[in-house]
Every structure is written in C-alpha cells, then in structure tokens.
mmCIF file of C-alpha atoms in Angstrom:
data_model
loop_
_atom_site.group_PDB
_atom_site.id
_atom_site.type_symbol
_atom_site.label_atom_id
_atom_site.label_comp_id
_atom_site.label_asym_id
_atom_site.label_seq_id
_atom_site.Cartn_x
_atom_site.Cartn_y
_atom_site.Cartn_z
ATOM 1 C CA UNK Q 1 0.000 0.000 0.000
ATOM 2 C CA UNK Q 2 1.405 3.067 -1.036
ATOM 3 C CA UNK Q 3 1.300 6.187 2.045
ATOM 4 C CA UNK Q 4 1.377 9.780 0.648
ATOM 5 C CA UNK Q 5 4.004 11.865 2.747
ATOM 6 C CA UNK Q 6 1.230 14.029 3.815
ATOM 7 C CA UNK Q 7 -1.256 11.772 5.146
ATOM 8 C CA UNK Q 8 1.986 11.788 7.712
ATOM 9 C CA UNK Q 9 0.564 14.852 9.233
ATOM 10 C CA UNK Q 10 -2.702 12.985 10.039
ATOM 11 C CA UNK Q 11 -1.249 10.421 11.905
ATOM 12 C CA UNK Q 12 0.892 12.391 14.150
ATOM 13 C CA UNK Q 13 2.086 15.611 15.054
ATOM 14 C CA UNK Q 14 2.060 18.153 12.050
ATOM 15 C CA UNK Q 15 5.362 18.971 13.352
ATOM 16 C CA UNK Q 16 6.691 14.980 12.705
ATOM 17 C CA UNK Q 17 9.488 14.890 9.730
ATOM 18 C CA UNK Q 18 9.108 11.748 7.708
ATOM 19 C CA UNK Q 19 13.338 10.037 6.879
ATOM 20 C CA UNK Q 20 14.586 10.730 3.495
ATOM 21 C CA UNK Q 21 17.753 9.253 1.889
ATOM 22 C CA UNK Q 22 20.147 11.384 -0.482
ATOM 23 C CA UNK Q 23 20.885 9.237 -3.123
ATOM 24 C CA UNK Q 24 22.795 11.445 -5.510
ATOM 25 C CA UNK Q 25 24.418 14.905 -5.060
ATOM 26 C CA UNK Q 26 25.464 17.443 -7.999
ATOM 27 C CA UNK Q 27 26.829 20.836 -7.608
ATOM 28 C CA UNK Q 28 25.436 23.292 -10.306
ATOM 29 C CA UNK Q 29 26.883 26.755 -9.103
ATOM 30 C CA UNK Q 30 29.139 28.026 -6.605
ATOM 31 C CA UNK Q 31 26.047 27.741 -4.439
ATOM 32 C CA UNK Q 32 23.472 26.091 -5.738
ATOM 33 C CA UNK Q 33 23.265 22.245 -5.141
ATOM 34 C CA UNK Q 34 20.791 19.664 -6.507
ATOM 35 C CA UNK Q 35 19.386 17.074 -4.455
ATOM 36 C CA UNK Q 36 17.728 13.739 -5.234
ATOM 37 C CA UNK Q 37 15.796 12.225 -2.708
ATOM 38 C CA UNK Q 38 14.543 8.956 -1.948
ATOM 39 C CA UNK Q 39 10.836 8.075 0.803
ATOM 40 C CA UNK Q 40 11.161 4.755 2.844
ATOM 41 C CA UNK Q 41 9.492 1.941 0.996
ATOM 42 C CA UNK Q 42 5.691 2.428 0.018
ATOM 43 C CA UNK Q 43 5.941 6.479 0.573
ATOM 44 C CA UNK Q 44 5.189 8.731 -2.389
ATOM 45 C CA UNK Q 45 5.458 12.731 -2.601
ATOM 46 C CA UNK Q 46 2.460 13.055 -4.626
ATOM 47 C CA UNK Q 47 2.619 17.274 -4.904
ATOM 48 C CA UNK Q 48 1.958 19.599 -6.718
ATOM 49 C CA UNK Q 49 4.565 22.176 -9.342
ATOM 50 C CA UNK Q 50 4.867 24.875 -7.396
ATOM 51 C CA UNK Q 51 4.463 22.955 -3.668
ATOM 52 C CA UNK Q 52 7.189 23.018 -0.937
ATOM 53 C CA UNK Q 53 8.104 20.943 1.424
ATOM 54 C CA UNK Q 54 10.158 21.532 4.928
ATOM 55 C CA UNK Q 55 13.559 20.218 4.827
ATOM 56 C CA UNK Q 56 15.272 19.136 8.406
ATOM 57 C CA UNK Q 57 18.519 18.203 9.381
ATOM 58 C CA UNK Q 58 19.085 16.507 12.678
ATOM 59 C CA UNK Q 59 20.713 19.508 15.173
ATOM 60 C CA UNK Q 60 20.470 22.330 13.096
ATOM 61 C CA UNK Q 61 16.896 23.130 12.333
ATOM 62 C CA UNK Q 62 14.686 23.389 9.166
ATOM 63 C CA UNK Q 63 13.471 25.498 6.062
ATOM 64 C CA UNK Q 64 11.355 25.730 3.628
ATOM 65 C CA UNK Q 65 12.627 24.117 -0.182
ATOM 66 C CA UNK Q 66 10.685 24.442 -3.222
ATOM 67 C CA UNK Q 67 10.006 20.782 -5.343
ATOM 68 C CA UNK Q 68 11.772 20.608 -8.256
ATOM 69 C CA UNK Q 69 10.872 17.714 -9.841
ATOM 70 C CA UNK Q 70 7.240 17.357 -11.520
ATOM 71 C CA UNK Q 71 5.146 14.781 -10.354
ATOM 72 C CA UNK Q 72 5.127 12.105 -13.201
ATOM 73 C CA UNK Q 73 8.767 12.001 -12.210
ATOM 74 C CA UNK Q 74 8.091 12.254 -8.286
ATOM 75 C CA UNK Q 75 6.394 8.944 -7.020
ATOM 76 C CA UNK Q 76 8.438 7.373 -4.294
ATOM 77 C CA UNK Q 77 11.598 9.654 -5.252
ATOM 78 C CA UNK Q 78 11.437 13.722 -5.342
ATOM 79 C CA UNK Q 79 14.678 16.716 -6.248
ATOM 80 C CA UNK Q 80 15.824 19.936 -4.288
ATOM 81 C CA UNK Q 81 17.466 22.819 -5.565
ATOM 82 C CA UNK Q 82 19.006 24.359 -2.364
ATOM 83 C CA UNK Q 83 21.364 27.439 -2.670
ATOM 84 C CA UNK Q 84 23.218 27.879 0.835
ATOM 85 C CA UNK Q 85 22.630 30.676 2.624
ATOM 86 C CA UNK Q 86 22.327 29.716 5.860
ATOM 87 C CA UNK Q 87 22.882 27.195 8.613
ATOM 88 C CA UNK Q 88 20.440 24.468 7.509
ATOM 89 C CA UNK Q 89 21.388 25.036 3.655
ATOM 90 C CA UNK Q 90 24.879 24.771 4.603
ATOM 91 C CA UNK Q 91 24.939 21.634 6.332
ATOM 92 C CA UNK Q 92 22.354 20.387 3.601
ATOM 93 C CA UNK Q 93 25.726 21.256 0.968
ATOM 94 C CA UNK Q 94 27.762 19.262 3.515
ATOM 95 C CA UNK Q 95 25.932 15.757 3.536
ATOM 96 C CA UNK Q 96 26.697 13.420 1.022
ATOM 97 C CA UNK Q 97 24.452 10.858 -0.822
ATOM 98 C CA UNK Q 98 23.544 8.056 1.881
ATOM 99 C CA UNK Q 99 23.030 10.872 4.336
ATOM 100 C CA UNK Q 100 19.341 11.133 5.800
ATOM 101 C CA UNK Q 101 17.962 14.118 6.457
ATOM 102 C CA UNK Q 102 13.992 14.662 7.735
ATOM 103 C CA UNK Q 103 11.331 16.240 5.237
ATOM 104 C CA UNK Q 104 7.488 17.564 5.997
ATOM 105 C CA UNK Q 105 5.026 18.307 3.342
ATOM 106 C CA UNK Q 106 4.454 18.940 0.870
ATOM 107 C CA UNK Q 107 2.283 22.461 1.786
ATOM 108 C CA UNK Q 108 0.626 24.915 0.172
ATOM 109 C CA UNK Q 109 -0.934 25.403 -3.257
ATOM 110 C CA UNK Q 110 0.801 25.060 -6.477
ATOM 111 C CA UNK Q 111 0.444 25.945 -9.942
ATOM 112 C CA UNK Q 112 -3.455 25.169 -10.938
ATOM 113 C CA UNK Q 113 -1.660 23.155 -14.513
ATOM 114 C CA UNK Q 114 -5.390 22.074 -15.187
ATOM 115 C CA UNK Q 115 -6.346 25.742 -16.107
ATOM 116 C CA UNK Q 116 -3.320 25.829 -18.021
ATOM 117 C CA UNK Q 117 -4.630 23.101 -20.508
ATOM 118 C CA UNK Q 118 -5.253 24.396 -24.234
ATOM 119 C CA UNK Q 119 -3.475 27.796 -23.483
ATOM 120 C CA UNK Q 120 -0.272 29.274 -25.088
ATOM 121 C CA UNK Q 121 2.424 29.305 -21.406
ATOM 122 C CA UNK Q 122 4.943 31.258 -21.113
ATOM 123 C CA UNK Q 123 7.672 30.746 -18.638
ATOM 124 C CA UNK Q 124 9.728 33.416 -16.745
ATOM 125 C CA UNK Q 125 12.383 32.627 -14.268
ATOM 126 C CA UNK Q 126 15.583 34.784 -13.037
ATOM 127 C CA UNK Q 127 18.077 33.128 -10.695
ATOM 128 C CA UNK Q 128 17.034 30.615 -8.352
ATOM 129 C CA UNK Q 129 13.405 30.980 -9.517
ATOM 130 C CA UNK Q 130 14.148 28.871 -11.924
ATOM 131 C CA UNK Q 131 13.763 25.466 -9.530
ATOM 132 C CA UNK Q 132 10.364 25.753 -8.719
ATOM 133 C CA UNK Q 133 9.176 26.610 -12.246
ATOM 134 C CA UNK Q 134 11.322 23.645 -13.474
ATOM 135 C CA UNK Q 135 7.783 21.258 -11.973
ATOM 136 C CA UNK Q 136 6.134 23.088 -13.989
ATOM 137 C CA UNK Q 137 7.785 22.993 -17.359
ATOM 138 C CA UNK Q 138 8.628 19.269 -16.654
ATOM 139 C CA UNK Q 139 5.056 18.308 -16.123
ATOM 140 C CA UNK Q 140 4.178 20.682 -19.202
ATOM 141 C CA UNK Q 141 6.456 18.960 -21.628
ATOM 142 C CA UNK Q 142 5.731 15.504 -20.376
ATOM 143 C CA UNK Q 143 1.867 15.973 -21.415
ATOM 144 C CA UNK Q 144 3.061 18.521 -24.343
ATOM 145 C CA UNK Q 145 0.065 17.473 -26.264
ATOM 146 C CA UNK Q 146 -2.163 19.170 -23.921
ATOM 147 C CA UNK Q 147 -1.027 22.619 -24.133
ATOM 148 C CA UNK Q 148 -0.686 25.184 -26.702
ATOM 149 C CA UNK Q 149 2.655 27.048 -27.396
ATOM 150 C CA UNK Q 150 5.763 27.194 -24.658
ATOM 151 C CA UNK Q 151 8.228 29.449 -24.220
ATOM 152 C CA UNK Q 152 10.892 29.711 -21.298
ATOM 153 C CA UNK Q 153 12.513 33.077 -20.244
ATOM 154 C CA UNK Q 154 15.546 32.744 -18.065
ATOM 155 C CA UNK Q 155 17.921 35.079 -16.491
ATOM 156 C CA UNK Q 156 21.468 34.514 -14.097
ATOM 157 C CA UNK Q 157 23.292 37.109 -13.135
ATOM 158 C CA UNK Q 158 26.585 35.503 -15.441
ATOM 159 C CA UNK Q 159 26.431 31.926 -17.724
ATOM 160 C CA UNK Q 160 28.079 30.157 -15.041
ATOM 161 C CA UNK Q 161 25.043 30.984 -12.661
ATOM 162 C CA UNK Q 162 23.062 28.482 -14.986
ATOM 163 C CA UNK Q 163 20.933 25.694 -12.478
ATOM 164 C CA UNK Q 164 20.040 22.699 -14.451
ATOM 165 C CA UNK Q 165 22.178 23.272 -17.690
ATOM 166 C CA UNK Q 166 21.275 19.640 -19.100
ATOM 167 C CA UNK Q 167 17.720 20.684 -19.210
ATOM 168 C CA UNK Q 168 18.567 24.039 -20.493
ATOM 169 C CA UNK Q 169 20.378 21.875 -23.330
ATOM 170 C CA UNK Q 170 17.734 18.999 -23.668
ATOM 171 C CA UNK Q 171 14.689 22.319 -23.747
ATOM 172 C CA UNK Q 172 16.358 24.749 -26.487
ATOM 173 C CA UNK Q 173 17.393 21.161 -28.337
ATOM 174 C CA UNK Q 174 13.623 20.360 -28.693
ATOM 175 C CA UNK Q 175 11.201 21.676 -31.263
ATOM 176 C CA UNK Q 176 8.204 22.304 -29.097
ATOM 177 C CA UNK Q 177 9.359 25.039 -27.271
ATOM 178 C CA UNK Q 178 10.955 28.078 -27.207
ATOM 179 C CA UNK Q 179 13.668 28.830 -25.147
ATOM 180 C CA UNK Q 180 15.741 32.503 -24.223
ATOM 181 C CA UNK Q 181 18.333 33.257 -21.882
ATOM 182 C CA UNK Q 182 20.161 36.180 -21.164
ATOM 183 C CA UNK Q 183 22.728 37.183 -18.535
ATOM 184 C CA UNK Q 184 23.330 40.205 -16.643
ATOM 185 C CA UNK Q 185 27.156 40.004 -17.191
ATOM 186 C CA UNK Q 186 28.384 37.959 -19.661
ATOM 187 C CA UNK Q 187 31.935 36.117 -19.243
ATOM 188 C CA UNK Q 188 34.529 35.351 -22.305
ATOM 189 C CA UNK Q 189 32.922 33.048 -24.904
ATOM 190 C CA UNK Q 190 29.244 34.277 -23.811
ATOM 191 C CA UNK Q 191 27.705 35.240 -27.513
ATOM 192 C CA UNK Q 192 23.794 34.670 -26.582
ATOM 193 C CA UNK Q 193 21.513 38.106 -24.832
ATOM 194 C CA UNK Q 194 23.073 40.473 -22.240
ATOM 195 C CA UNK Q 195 20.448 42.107 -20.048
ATOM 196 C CA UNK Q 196 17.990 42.154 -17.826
ATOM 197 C CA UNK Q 197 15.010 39.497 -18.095
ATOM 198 C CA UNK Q 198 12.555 41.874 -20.087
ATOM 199 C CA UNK Q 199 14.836 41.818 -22.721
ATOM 200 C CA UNK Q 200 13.798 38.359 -23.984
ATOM 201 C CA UNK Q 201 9.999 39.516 -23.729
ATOM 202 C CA UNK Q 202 10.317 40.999 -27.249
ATOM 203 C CA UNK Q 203 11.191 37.645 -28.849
ATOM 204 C CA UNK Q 204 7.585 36.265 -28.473
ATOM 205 C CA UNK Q 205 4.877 36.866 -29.777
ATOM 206 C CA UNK Q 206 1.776 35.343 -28.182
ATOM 207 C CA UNK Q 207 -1.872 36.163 -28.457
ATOM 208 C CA UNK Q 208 -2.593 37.797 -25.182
ATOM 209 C CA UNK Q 209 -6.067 36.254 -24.717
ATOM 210 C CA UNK Q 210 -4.348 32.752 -24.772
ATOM 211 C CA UNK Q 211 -1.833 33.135 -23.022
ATOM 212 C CA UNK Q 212 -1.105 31.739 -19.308
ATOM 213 C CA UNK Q 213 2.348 33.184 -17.807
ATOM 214 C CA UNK Q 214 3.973 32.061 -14.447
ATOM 215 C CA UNK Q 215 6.811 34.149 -13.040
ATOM 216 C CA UNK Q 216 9.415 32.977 -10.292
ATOM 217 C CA UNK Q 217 11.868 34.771 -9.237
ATOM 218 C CA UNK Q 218 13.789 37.272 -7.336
ATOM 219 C CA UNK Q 219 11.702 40.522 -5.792
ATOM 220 C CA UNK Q 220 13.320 43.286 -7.710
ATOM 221 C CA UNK Q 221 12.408 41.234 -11.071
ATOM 222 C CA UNK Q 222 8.701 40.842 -10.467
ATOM 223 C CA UNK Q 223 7.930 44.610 -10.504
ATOM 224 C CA UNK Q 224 9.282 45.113 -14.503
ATOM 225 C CA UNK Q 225 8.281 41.645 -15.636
ATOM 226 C CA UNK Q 226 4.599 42.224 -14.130
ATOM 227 C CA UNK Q 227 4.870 45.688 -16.301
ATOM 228 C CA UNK Q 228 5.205 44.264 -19.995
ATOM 229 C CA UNK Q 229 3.216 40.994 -19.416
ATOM 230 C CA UNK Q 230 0.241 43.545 -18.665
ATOM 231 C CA UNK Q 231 0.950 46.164 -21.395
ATOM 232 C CA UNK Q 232 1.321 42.794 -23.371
ATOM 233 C CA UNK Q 233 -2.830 42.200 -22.570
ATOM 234 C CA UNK Q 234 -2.212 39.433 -20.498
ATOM 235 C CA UNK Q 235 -5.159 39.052 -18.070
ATOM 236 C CA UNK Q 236 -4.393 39.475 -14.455
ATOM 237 C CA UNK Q 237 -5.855 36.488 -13.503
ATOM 238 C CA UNK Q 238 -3.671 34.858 -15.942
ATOM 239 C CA UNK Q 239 -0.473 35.655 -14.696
ATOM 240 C CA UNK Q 240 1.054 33.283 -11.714
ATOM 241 C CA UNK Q 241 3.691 34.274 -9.445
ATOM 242 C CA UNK Q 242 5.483 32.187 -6.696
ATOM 243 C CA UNK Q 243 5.967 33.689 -3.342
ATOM 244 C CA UNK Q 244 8.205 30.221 -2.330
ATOM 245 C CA UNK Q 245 10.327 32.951 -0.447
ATOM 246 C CA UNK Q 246 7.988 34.213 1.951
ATOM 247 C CA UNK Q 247 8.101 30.432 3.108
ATOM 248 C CA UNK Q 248 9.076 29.959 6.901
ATOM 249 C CA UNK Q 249 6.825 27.093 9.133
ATOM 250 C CA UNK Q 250 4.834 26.111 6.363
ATOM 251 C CA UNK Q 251 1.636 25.556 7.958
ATOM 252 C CA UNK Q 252 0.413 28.974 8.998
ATOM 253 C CA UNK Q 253 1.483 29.247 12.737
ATOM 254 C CA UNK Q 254 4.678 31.667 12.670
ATOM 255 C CA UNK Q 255 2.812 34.585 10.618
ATOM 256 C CA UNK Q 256 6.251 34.877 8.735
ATOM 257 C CA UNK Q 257 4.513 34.426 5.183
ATOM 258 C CA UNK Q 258 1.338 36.767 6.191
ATOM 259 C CA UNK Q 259 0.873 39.475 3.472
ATOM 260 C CA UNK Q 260 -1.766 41.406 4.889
ATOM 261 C CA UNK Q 261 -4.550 39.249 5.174
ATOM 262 C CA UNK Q 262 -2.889 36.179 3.100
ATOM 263 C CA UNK Q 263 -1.003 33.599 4.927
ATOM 264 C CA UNK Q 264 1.171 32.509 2.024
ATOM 265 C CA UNK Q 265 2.125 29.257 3.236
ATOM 266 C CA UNK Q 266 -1.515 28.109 2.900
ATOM 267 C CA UNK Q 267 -3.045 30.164 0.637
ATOM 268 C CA UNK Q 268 0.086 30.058 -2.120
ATOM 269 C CA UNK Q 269 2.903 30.117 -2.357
ATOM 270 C CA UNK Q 270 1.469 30.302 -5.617
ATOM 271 C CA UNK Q 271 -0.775 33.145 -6.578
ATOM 272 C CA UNK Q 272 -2.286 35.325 -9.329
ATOM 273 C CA UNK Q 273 -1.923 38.611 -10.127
ATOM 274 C CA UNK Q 274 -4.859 39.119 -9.718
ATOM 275 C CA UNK Q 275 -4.945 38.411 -5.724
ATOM 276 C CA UNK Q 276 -1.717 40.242 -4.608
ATOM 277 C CA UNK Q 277 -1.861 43.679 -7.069
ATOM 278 C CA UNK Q 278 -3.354 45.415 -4.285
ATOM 279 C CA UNK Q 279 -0.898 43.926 -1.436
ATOM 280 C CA UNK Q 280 2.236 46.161 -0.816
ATOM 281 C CA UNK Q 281 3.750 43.757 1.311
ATOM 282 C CA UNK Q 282 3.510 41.209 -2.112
ATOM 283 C CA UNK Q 283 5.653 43.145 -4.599
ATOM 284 C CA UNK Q 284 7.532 45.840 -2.830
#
C-alpha cells in the first residue's frame, strides 16, 4: 500500500518529519546544489509544481525548499534545488548521498496546470526561480500534447550561474518550445543576450487572450516583468507568481509568510496577479 508523505501529518504531530535518503548529489553553481531524494518503501510525494516541502537536518533546524521535480517524475523519489545561505542550507551542501535528512510536506498550493490546458504558457524565471518553475515545465512537456505554445525566459546574473544546464540543453534542443536566456554580465565566450530578463519579452509573440504566464523569481524582477506581461494584454488572472520565499513554518502558525490578510504558506505560495496587485507587502 502506497502512504502519501502528507497523510503523515494525520497520523501524528504536524510537526513529525518523515526520513529521506540522499541518493545522488550534484553541484550546479558556486552555491546552488541539486538534491535527489529517496521516501522509505511504500511512501510517495504526490505534490503539486509549485508545492514546498520543509527540509530538516538533525541539530540544526529546518526550512522551507521548493520541489523541483514534476510529479510524473516524483512517485516514491522527489529533487531539491538548495542554494546555501544559511545554517540548515549549509549543512544540507555538507551531507553526502547516503546521508538522511527529515522532510514535511508537501504544503501549500501550487500551480493550478489544469487551467493551463489548451493555453499558449509562457515561462519566466531569473536566478534561483528557476527550480520551482522547473515542476512546472517538466510536467508541461511531459503531457506537451495538452497545451498550446511554450516558451521559457531565463535570467542569471553571469552563464556560469546556470541551475540545471542539461535541461537548459535537452529544452532549447527540442522543437516544441521556445527557449531565451540572457545574462546580466556575460563572461569570455558568452555570444547569446546580455540584459535584464525583459529583454527576452520581445522575442515572443503570443496572443494575449491565450496566453497563461507564471513568473518565479527574485523581488526586484517581479515589478518590470509584471509591467510588460500587462501592457502585453495578459489578463491578471492569468499571470502566476510564486511567493516560495515568503516560506518559513509552512503551515500557517509563525505569521512569517502573512501578506496582509494572506497567509502565504496556505493560501500560495502560488498566486495570481490578480490576488496580490493590491498587497504592498507582495511586490515591494
């Protein structure tokens, strides 16, 4: 009988990690790390693109890590993206595979893929942003049939501040979707875009009224991206933005997350446009 991680909560304190085994380690960036993960016998993830769970290492504490993988890939087995930047993400970079480390989740609400059927998606991630949206695109081009045209924006600060350069290679190799990258300071060799992200907006050309675009990314970017995908006609309520950074207990009790009267945690960490444009706390 297979036991979803979060029925885990149900059984016992909310608080209770479930044991997860590293089985493979691979550094991407200076500080970025990928992690694959393996549940005890009969446990599967079963989240959502866009989810989170909390991520616990015996004697140091716990934090909040976006999924990913998508869930077609998931089942018993699920990937981390962690960038260290503080105690917990630093002894996370420390273990090696066989080490076990304690995970809760997954929480929140993730990207709503069913509304996403028959529409034209475009995705835009700068920096780090680019782990939780990689779910997304995953579980997009695994059911490509079901969805209309893609097209992924991505933005480092330099090329060697790519995550996940084998997708990057296997995505702009395929004919079924589009893919643009730019850097913000490009090294020797480096012939592609220089610039900010909304420099690749100009390259496509989607009818507005089709079009479904999820943004995830750092807070500065969200502001100017926000800008052209509206004076591009996008719908507000068609535009989804990740708010994986506001992410601190995960289940609503620290008031961390709280954006006025949204506790992001439960409510997102995914969330349209179209709920937050009037929340300072959101994009400032």
């Amino acid at each position: 009988m297979t036991t979803l991680l979060r029925e885990t909560l149900d059984h016992s304190s909310i608080y209770m990690p479930t044991p997860a085994r590293i089985v493979a380690v691979e550094q991407f960036t200076e500080l970025e790390k990928w992690f694959h993960l393996e549940l005890p016998s009969g446990f599967t993830i079963a989240h959502q693109p866009g989810q989170f769970v909390e991520v616990s290492v015996l004697g140091i504490g716990e934090a909040p890590i976006s999924i990913c993988s998508s869930p077609a890939r998931s089942n018993g087995a699920f990937e981390l993206c962690v960038r260290r930047v503080g105690k917990l993400t630093e002894a996370l970079h420390r273990l090696e595979p066989g080490s076990m480390i304690g995970v809760r989740g997954p929480f929140g609400h993730g990207f709503p893929i069913d509304r996403f059927q028959g529409k034209d998606i475009v995705f835009v991630a700068g920096g780090l942003g680019l782990a939780p949206l990689r779910s997304l695109i995953t579980e997009v081009l695994d059911e490509r049939g079901k969805y209309g045209r893609v097209a992924l924006l991505y933005g480092a600060r330099t090329p060697n501040d790519f995550l996940f350069p084998d997708d990057l290679k296997a995505w702009a190799e395929r004919g079924d979707i589009e893919c643009h990258v730019t850097v913000d300071r490009p090294t020797d060799g480096w012939d592609g875009n220089v610039g900010v992200i909304t420099t690749l907006l100009p390259k496509i050309d989607f009818p507005a009224r089709n079009t479904i675009a999820t943004v995830v990314g750092p807070p500065v970017m969200y502001k100017f991206v926000l800008q052209d995908l509206l004076a591009k006609g996008i719908a507000e309520g068609n535009i989804w933005l990740s708010f994986e950074r506001q992410m601190k207990c995960g289940v609503g009790k620290c008031g961390h997350c709280q954006m006025h009267h949204i506790y992001t945690c439960q409510t997102g960490p995914v969330l349209s446009y179209a709920e937050v444009k009037d929340l300072e706390e959101a994009l400032s």
